[in-house]
PDB file of C-alpha atoms in Angstrom:
ATOM      1  CA  UNK Q  24     -22.661 -57.729   4.244  1.00  0.00           C
ATOM      2  CA  UNK Q  25     -21.243 -61.417   4.581  1.00  0.00           C
ATOM      3  CA  UNK Q  26     -23.459 -64.619   3.957  1.00  0.00           C
ATOM      4  CA  UNK Q  27     -22.956 -67.736   5.271  1.00  0.00           C
ATOM      5  CA  UNK Q  28     -23.106 -70.881   3.129  1.00  0.00           C
ATOM      6  CA  UNK Q  29     -26.178 -72.182   4.630  1.00  0.00           C
ATOM      7  CA  UNK Q  30     -27.703 -68.899   3.684  1.00  0.00           C
ATOM      8  CA  UNK Q  31     -26.398 -69.097   0.012  1.00  0.00           C
ATOM      9  CA  UNK Q  32     -27.796 -72.736  -0.351  1.00  0.00           C
ATOM     10  CA  UNK Q  33     -31.248 -71.549   0.795  1.00  0.00           C
ATOM     11  CA  UNK Q  34     -31.612 -68.853  -1.857  1.00  0.00           C
ATOM     12  CA  UNK Q  35     -31.806 -65.985   0.376  1.00  0.00           C
ATOM     13  CA  UNK Q  36     -28.989 -63.995  -1.276  1.00  0.00           C
ATOM     14  CA  UNK Q  37     -30.428 -62.754  -4.634  1.00  0.00           C
ATOM     15  CA  UNK Q  38     -28.949 -63.913  -7.844  1.00  0.00           C
ATOM     16  CA  UNK Q  39     -26.320 -61.397  -9.140  1.00  0.00           C
ATOM     17  CA  UNK Q  40     -25.283 -59.955  -5.587  1.00  0.00           C
ATOM     18  CA  UNK Q  41     -22.516 -62.822  -4.653  1.00  0.00           C
ATOM     19  CA  UNK Q  42     -19.708 -61.230  -6.993  1.00  0.00           C
ATOM     20  CA  UNK Q  43     -20.370 -57.443  -7.246  1.00  0.00           C
ATOM     21  CA  UNK Q  44     -18.088 -56.428  -4.294  1.00  0.00           C
ATOM     22  CA  UNK Q  45     -15.000 -57.669  -6.109  1.00  0.00           C
ATOM     23  CA  UNK Q  46     -16.119 -56.597  -9.422  1.00  0.00           C
ATOM     24  CA  UNK Q  47     -15.842 -53.079  -8.472  1.00  0.00           C
ATOM     25  CA  UNK Q  48     -12.346 -53.631  -7.199  1.00  0.00           C
ATOM     26  CA  UNK Q  49     -11.098 -55.682 -10.170  1.00  0.00           C
ATOM     27  CA  UNK Q  50     -12.490 -52.723 -12.320  1.00  0.00           C
ATOM     28  CA  UNK Q  51     -10.598 -50.179 -10.424  1.00  0.00           C
ATOM     29  CA  UNK Q  52      -7.402 -52.222 -10.237  1.00  0.00           C
ATOM     30  CA  UNK Q  53      -7.626 -52.604 -13.859  1.00  0.00           C
ATOM     31  CA  UNK Q  54      -8.232 -48.536 -14.821  1.00  0.00           C
ATOM     32  CA  UNK Q  55      -5.586 -47.411 -12.126  1.00  0.00           C
ATOM     33  CA  UNK Q  56      -2.635 -47.836 -14.140  1.00  0.00           C
ATOM     34  CA  UNK Q  57      -4.355 -45.976 -17.159  1.00  0.00           C
ATOM     35  CA  UNK Q  58      -5.444 -43.066 -15.191  1.00  0.00           C
ATOM     36  CA  UNK Q  59      -1.971 -42.823 -13.374  1.00  0.00           C
ATOM     37  CA  UNK Q  60      -0.288 -42.692 -17.150  1.00  0.00           C
ATOM     38  CA  UNK Q  61      -2.862 -40.059 -18.160  1.00  0.00           C
ATOM     39  CA  UNK Q  62      -2.066 -38.007 -15.040  1.00  0.00           C
ATOM     40  CA  UNK Q  63       1.706 -38.262 -15.385  1.00  0.00           C
ATOM     41  CA  UNK Q  64       1.336 -37.462 -19.120  1.00  0.00           C
ATOM     42  CA  UNK Q  65      -0.579 -34.493 -18.394  1.00  0.00           C
ATOM     43  CA  UNK Q  66       1.909 -33.109 -15.753  1.00  0.00           C
ATOM     44  CA  UNK Q  67       4.992 -33.834 -18.105  1.00  0.00           C
ATOM     45  CA  UNK Q  68       3.225 -32.145 -20.800  1.00  0.00           C
ATOM     46  CA  UNK Q  69       2.570 -29.126 -18.666  1.00  0.00           C
ATOM     47  CA  UNK Q  70       6.040 -29.045 -17.500  1.00  0.00           C
ATOM     48  CA  UNK Q  71       7.444 -28.979 -21.132  1.00  0.00           C
ATOM     49  CA  UNK Q  72       4.771 -26.353 -22.180  1.00  0.00           C
ATOM     50  CA  UNK Q  73       6.025 -24.220 -19.221  1.00  0.00           C
ATOM     51  CA  UNK Q  74       9.697 -24.444 -20.274  1.00  0.00           C
ATOM     52  CA  UNK Q  75       8.688 -23.371 -24.002  1.00  0.00           C
ATOM     53  CA  UNK Q  76       6.856 -20.359 -22.430  1.00  0.00           C
ATOM     54  CA  UNK Q  77       9.689 -19.407 -20.321  1.00  0.00           C
ATOM     55  CA  UNK Q  78      12.347 -20.001 -22.970  1.00  0.00           C
ATOM     56  CA  UNK Q  79      10.257 -17.605 -25.157  1.00  0.00           C
ATOM     57  CA  UNK Q  80      10.076 -14.928 -22.556  1.00  0.00           C
ATOM     58  CA  UNK Q  81      13.688 -15.090 -22.006  1.00  0.00           C
ATOM     59  CA  UNK Q  82      14.595 -14.577 -25.862  1.00  0.00           C
ATOM     60  CA  UNK Q  83      12.124 -11.695 -25.916  1.00  0.00           C
ATOM     61  CA  UNK Q  84      13.862 -10.317 -22.687  1.00  0.00           C
ATOM     62  CA  UNK Q  85      17.178 -10.638 -24.147  1.00  0.00           C
ATOM     63  CA  UNK Q  86      16.032  -9.063 -27.574  1.00  0.00           C
ATOM     64  CA  UNK Q  87      14.668  -5.988 -25.647  1.00  0.00           C
ATOM     65  CA  UNK Q  88      18.034  -5.878 -24.061  1.00  0.00           C
ATOM     66  CA  UNK Q  89      19.975  -6.110 -27.380  1.00  0.00           C
ATOM     67  CA  UNK Q  90      17.605  -3.308 -29.035  1.00  0.00           C
ATOM     68  CA  UNK Q  91      17.953  -1.097 -25.770  1.00  0.00           C
ATOM     69  CA  UNK Q  92      21.649  -1.615 -25.094  1.00  0.00           C
ATOM     70  CA  UNK Q  93      22.399  -2.052 -28.822  1.00  0.00           C
ATOM     71  CA  UNK Q  94      26.232  -0.704 -29.788  1.00  0.00           C
ATOM     72  CA  UNK Q  95      26.107   2.178 -32.111  1.00  0.00           C
ATOM     73  CA  UNK Q  96      30.015   2.393 -32.667  1.00  0.00           C
ATOM     74  CA  UNK Q  97      32.227   0.023 -34.492  1.00  0.00           C
ATOM     75  CA  UNK Q  98      33.441  -3.046 -31.997  1.00  0.00           C
ATOM     76  CA  UNK Q  99      36.107  -5.710 -32.345  1.00  0.00           C
ATOM     77  CA  UNK Q 100      35.138  -9.069 -32.783  1.00  0.00           C
ATOM     78  CA  UNK Q 101      35.806  -9.844 -28.919  1.00  0.00           C
ATOM     79  CA  UNK Q 102      33.609  -6.815 -27.879  1.00  0.00           C
ATOM     80  CA  UNK Q 103      30.752  -8.097 -30.143  1.00  0.00           C
ATOM     81  CA  UNK Q 104      30.978 -11.736 -28.962  1.00  0.00           C
ATOM     82  CA  UNK Q 105      30.976 -10.198 -25.405  1.00  0.00           C
ATOM     83  CA  UNK Q 106      27.901  -8.544 -26.281  1.00  0.00           C
ATOM     84  CA  UNK Q 107      26.347 -11.454 -27.950  1.00  0.00           C
ATOM     85  CA  UNK Q 108      27.282 -14.403 -25.904  1.00  0.00           C
ATOM     86  CA  UNK Q 109      27.529 -13.076 -22.448  1.00  0.00           C
ATOM     87  CA  UNK Q 110      25.430  -9.666 -22.013  1.00  0.00           C
ATOM     88  CA  UNK Q 111      22.381 -11.266 -24.044  1.00  0.00           C
ATOM     89  CA  UNK Q 112      22.903 -14.884 -22.742  1.00  0.00           C
ATOM     90  CA  UNK Q 113      23.125 -13.631 -18.976  1.00  0.00           C
ATOM     91  CA  UNK Q 114      20.016 -11.767 -19.667  1.00  0.00           C
ATOM     92  CA  UNK Q 115      18.143 -14.666 -21.385  1.00  0.00           C
ATOM     93  CA  UNK Q 116      19.394 -16.967 -18.134  1.00  0.00           C
ATOM     94  CA  UNK Q 117      17.951 -14.750 -15.770  1.00  0.00           C
ATOM     95  CA  UNK Q 118      14.536 -15.377 -16.550  1.00  0.00           C
ATOM     96  CA  UNK Q 119      14.710 -19.157 -16.757  1.00  0.00           C
ATOM     97  CA  UNK Q 120      13.434 -21.276 -13.722  1.00  0.00           C
ATOM     98  CA  UNK Q 121      12.637 -24.854 -15.080  1.00  0.00           C
ATOM     99  CA  UNK Q 122      14.923 -24.513 -18.125  1.00  0.00           C
ATOM    100  CA  UNK Q 123      18.271 -26.176 -17.505  1.00  0.00           C
ATOM    101  CA  UNK Q 124      20.791 -23.110 -17.554  1.00  0.00           C
ATOM    102  CA  UNK Q 125      23.605 -25.178 -18.582  1.00  0.00           C
ATOM    103  CA  UNK Q 126      21.770 -26.532 -21.626  1.00  0.00           C
ATOM    104  CA  UNK Q 127      22.255 -23.051 -23.483  1.00  0.00           C
ATOM    105  CA  UNK Q 128      25.567 -23.375 -25.133  1.00  0.00           C
ATOM    106  CA  UNK Q 129      26.726 -20.450 -27.211  1.00  0.00           C
ATOM    107  CA  UNK Q 130      27.146 -21.147 -30.806  1.00  0.00           C
ATOM    108  CA  UNK Q 131      25.649 -24.563 -30.528  1.00  0.00           C
ATOM    109  CA  UNK Q 132      22.208 -24.133 -28.754  1.00  0.00           C
ATOM    110  CA  UNK Q 133      22.075 -20.299 -28.620  1.00  0.00           C
ATOM    111  CA  UNK Q 134      22.652 -18.129 -31.639  1.00  0.00           C
ATOM    112  CA  UNK Q 135      22.612 -14.472 -32.285  1.00  0.00           C
ATOM    113  CA  UNK Q 136      22.129 -13.233 -35.942  1.00  0.00           C
ATOM    114  CA  UNK Q 137      22.413  -9.845 -37.559  1.00  0.00           C
ATOM    115  CA  UNK Q 138      20.026  -8.910 -40.683  1.00  0.00           C
ATOM    116  CA  UNK Q 139      21.061  -5.344 -41.997  1.00  0.00           C
ATOM    117  CA  UNK Q 140      18.444  -3.758 -44.035  1.00  0.00           C
ATOM    118  CA  UNK Q 141      18.996  -2.382 -47.776  1.00  0.00           C
ATOM    119  CA  UNK Q 142      17.297   0.658 -48.526  1.00  0.00           C
ATOM    120  CA  UNK Q 143      17.648   0.298 -52.251  1.00  0.00           C
ATOM    121  CA  UNK Q 144      15.407  -3.156 -52.232  1.00  0.00           C
ATOM    122  CA  UNK Q 145      13.664  -2.550 -48.854  1.00  0.00           C
ATOM    123  CA  UNK Q 146      14.599  -6.145 -47.705  1.00  0.00           C
ATOM    124  CA  UNK Q 147      16.988  -7.606 -45.290  1.00  0.00           C
ATOM    125  CA  UNK Q 148      20.545  -9.058 -46.289  1.00  0.00           C
ATOM    126  CA  UNK Q 149      21.104 -12.503 -45.560  1.00  0.00           C
ATOM    127  CA  UNK Q 150      22.028 -13.069 -41.583  1.00  0.00           C
ATOM    128  CA  UNK Q 151      25.144 -12.722 -40.260  1.00  0.00           C
ATOM    129  CA  UNK Q 152      26.190 -14.571 -37.122  1.00  0.00           C
ATOM    130  CA  UNK Q 153      27.300 -12.553 -34.129  1.00  0.00           C
ATOM    131  CA  UNK Q 154      31.229 -12.131 -34.146  1.00  0.00           C
ATOM    132  CA  UNK Q 155      31.711 -14.751 -37.165  1.00  0.00           C
ATOM    133  CA  UNK Q 156      33.869 -12.410 -38.928  1.00  0.00           C
ATOM    134  CA  UNK Q 157      36.940 -10.380 -38.363  1.00  0.00           C
ATOM    135  CA  UNK Q 158      35.700  -7.201 -40.009  1.00  0.00           C
ATOM    136  CA  UNK Q 159      34.174  -4.389 -38.145  1.00  0.00           C
ATOM    137  CA  UNK Q 160      30.201  -4.743 -38.039  1.00  0.00           C
ATOM    138  CA  UNK Q 161      28.026  -1.444 -37.167  1.00  0.00           C
ATOM    139  CA  UNK Q 162      24.442  -1.999 -36.341  1.00  0.00           C
ATOM    140  CA  UNK Q 163      22.272   0.702 -38.142  1.00  0.00           C
ATOM    141  CA  UNK Q 164      18.729   1.764 -37.978  1.00  0.00           C
ATOM    142  CA  UNK Q 165      16.343  -0.511 -39.278  1.00  0.00           C
ATOM    143  CA  UNK Q 166      18.671  -3.526 -38.756  1.00  0.00           C
ATOM    144  CA  UNK Q 167      17.077  -6.671 -37.048  1.00  0.00           C
ATOM    145  CA  UNK Q 168      18.806  -8.634 -34.172  1.00  0.00           C
ATOM    146  CA  UNK Q 169      17.807 -12.496 -34.275  1.00  0.00           C
ATOM    147  CA  UNK Q 170      18.051 -14.824 -31.424  1.00  0.00           C
ATOM    148  CA  UNK Q 171      17.864 -18.613 -31.746  1.00  0.00           C
ATOM    149  CA  UNK Q 172      17.575 -20.759 -28.670  1.00  0.00           C
ATOM    150  CA  UNK Q 173      17.168 -24.410 -28.228  1.00  0.00           C
ATOM    151  CA  UNK Q 174      17.082 -26.622 -25.324  1.00  0.00           C
ATOM    152  CA  UNK Q 175      16.712 -30.369 -25.057  1.00  0.00           C
ATOM    153  CA  UNK Q 176      14.374 -31.761 -22.075  1.00  0.00           C
ATOM    154  CA  UNK Q 177      13.903 -34.978 -20.789  1.00  0.00           C
ATOM    155  CA  UNK Q 178      10.443 -36.140 -19.078  1.00  0.00           C
ATOM    156  CA  UNK Q 179      10.399 -36.635 -15.656  1.00  0.00           C
ATOM    157  CA  UNK Q 180       8.262 -39.631 -15.542  1.00  0.00           C
ATOM    158  CA  UNK Q 181       9.900 -42.890 -16.326  1.00  0.00           C
ATOM    159  CA  UNK Q 182       7.054 -44.220 -18.354  1.00  0.00           C
ATOM    160  CA  UNK Q 183       6.815 -41.378 -20.471  1.00  0.00           C
ATOM    161  CA  UNK Q 184      10.683 -41.440 -20.848  1.00  0.00           C
ATOM    162  CA  UNK Q 185      10.665 -44.666 -22.377  1.00  0.00           C
ATOM    163  CA  UNK Q 186       7.783 -43.286 -25.168  1.00  0.00           C
ATOM    164  CA  UNK Q 187       9.511 -39.998 -25.730  1.00  0.00           C
ATOM    165  CA  UNK Q 188      13.366 -39.867 -24.226  1.00  0.00           C
ATOM    166  CA  UNK Q 189      13.952 -36.306 -25.282  1.00  0.00           C
ATOM    167  CA  UNK Q 190      12.130 -33.071 -26.565  1.00  0.00           C
ATOM    168  CA  UNK Q 191      13.950 -30.553 -28.273  1.00  0.00           C
ATOM    169  CA  UNK Q 192      12.345 -27.104 -27.971  1.00  0.00           C
ATOM    170  CA  UNK Q 193      13.347 -24.216 -30.164  1.00  0.00           C
ATOM    171  CA  UNK Q 194      12.420 -20.576 -30.102  1.00  0.00           C
ATOM    172  CA  UNK Q 195      13.588 -17.904 -32.657  1.00  0.00           C
ATOM    173  CA  UNK Q 196      12.472 -14.353 -32.533  1.00  0.00           C
ATOM    174  CA  UNK Q 197      13.790 -11.034 -33.885  1.00  0.00           C
ATOM    175  CA  UNK Q 198      13.406  -7.143 -33.478  1.00  0.00           C
ATOM    176  CA  UNK Q 199      14.272  -4.067 -35.353  1.00  0.00           C
ATOM    177  CA  UNK Q 200      16.554  -1.694 -34.586  1.00  0.00           C
ATOM    178  CA  UNK Q 201      14.956   1.975 -34.214  1.00  0.00           C
ATOM    179  CA  UNK Q 202      17.117   5.201 -33.776  1.00  0.00           C
ATOM    180  CA  UNK Q 203      17.175   6.476 -30.206  1.00  0.00           C
ATOM    181  CA  UNK Q 204      15.053   9.512 -30.936  1.00  0.00           C
ATOM    182  CA  UNK Q 205      12.175   7.192 -32.038  1.00  0.00           C
ATOM    183  CA  UNK Q 206      10.567   6.525 -35.579  1.00  0.00           C
ATOM    184  CA  UNK Q 207      11.291   9.089 -38.227  1.00  0.00           C
ATOM    185  CA  UNK Q 208       8.578  10.047 -40.423  1.00  0.00           C
ATOM    186  CA  UNK Q 209       9.818  13.133 -42.297  1.00  0.00           C
ATOM    187  CA  UNK Q 210       8.702  16.737 -41.914  1.00  0.00           C
ATOM    188  CA  UNK Q 211       5.536  17.489 -40.401  1.00  0.00           C
ATOM    189  CA  UNK Q 212       2.740  18.029 -42.672  1.00  0.00           C
ATOM    190  CA  UNK Q 213       0.864  20.314 -40.422  1.00  0.00           C
ATOM    191  CA  UNK Q 214       1.336  23.990 -40.814  1.00  0.00           C
ATOM    192  CA  UNK Q 215       3.115  25.700 -37.905  1.00  0.00           C
ATOM    193  CA  UNK Q 216       1.362  27.707 -35.587  1.00  0.00           C
TER     194      UNK Q 216
END
């Protein structure tokens, strides 16, 4: 609704109505950058959280494969390296969608450890990195396979990149090996039929 100068001077326009149309536009222009920044921050945070979730799922899938396909006999260092850094890494990479696959580098951002179980103390020995020694290593029942993977992700939004250039996401998980016939509990306590 436009008013002429003569109507303004006569007093026909109520006091306070003159600047209300422009006031809303100014408030919107001031609030818009903050709202856009918040929306972009939420989107980047959600993307980083999704990468964390898919990295966790990939590590769990590689661990499941390691437990199912665990080598039972003695293997050479090259065979262990092939198992840890090719078979398991391929299984992990197969589940990744948003995570950059080239970011997982064996023995720099992707590690496989074995922790052997001591029956006399009931505890695990210190972890041994996969294929780090020349001696023969054999996995036994109740040993544990541990996979540690980390990736560095950059936010997509330039404003968020200025505040937080890179985020390192790390996921470490382990599984215990069981014998192929299942968990052994000893002889049955039930009388035979």
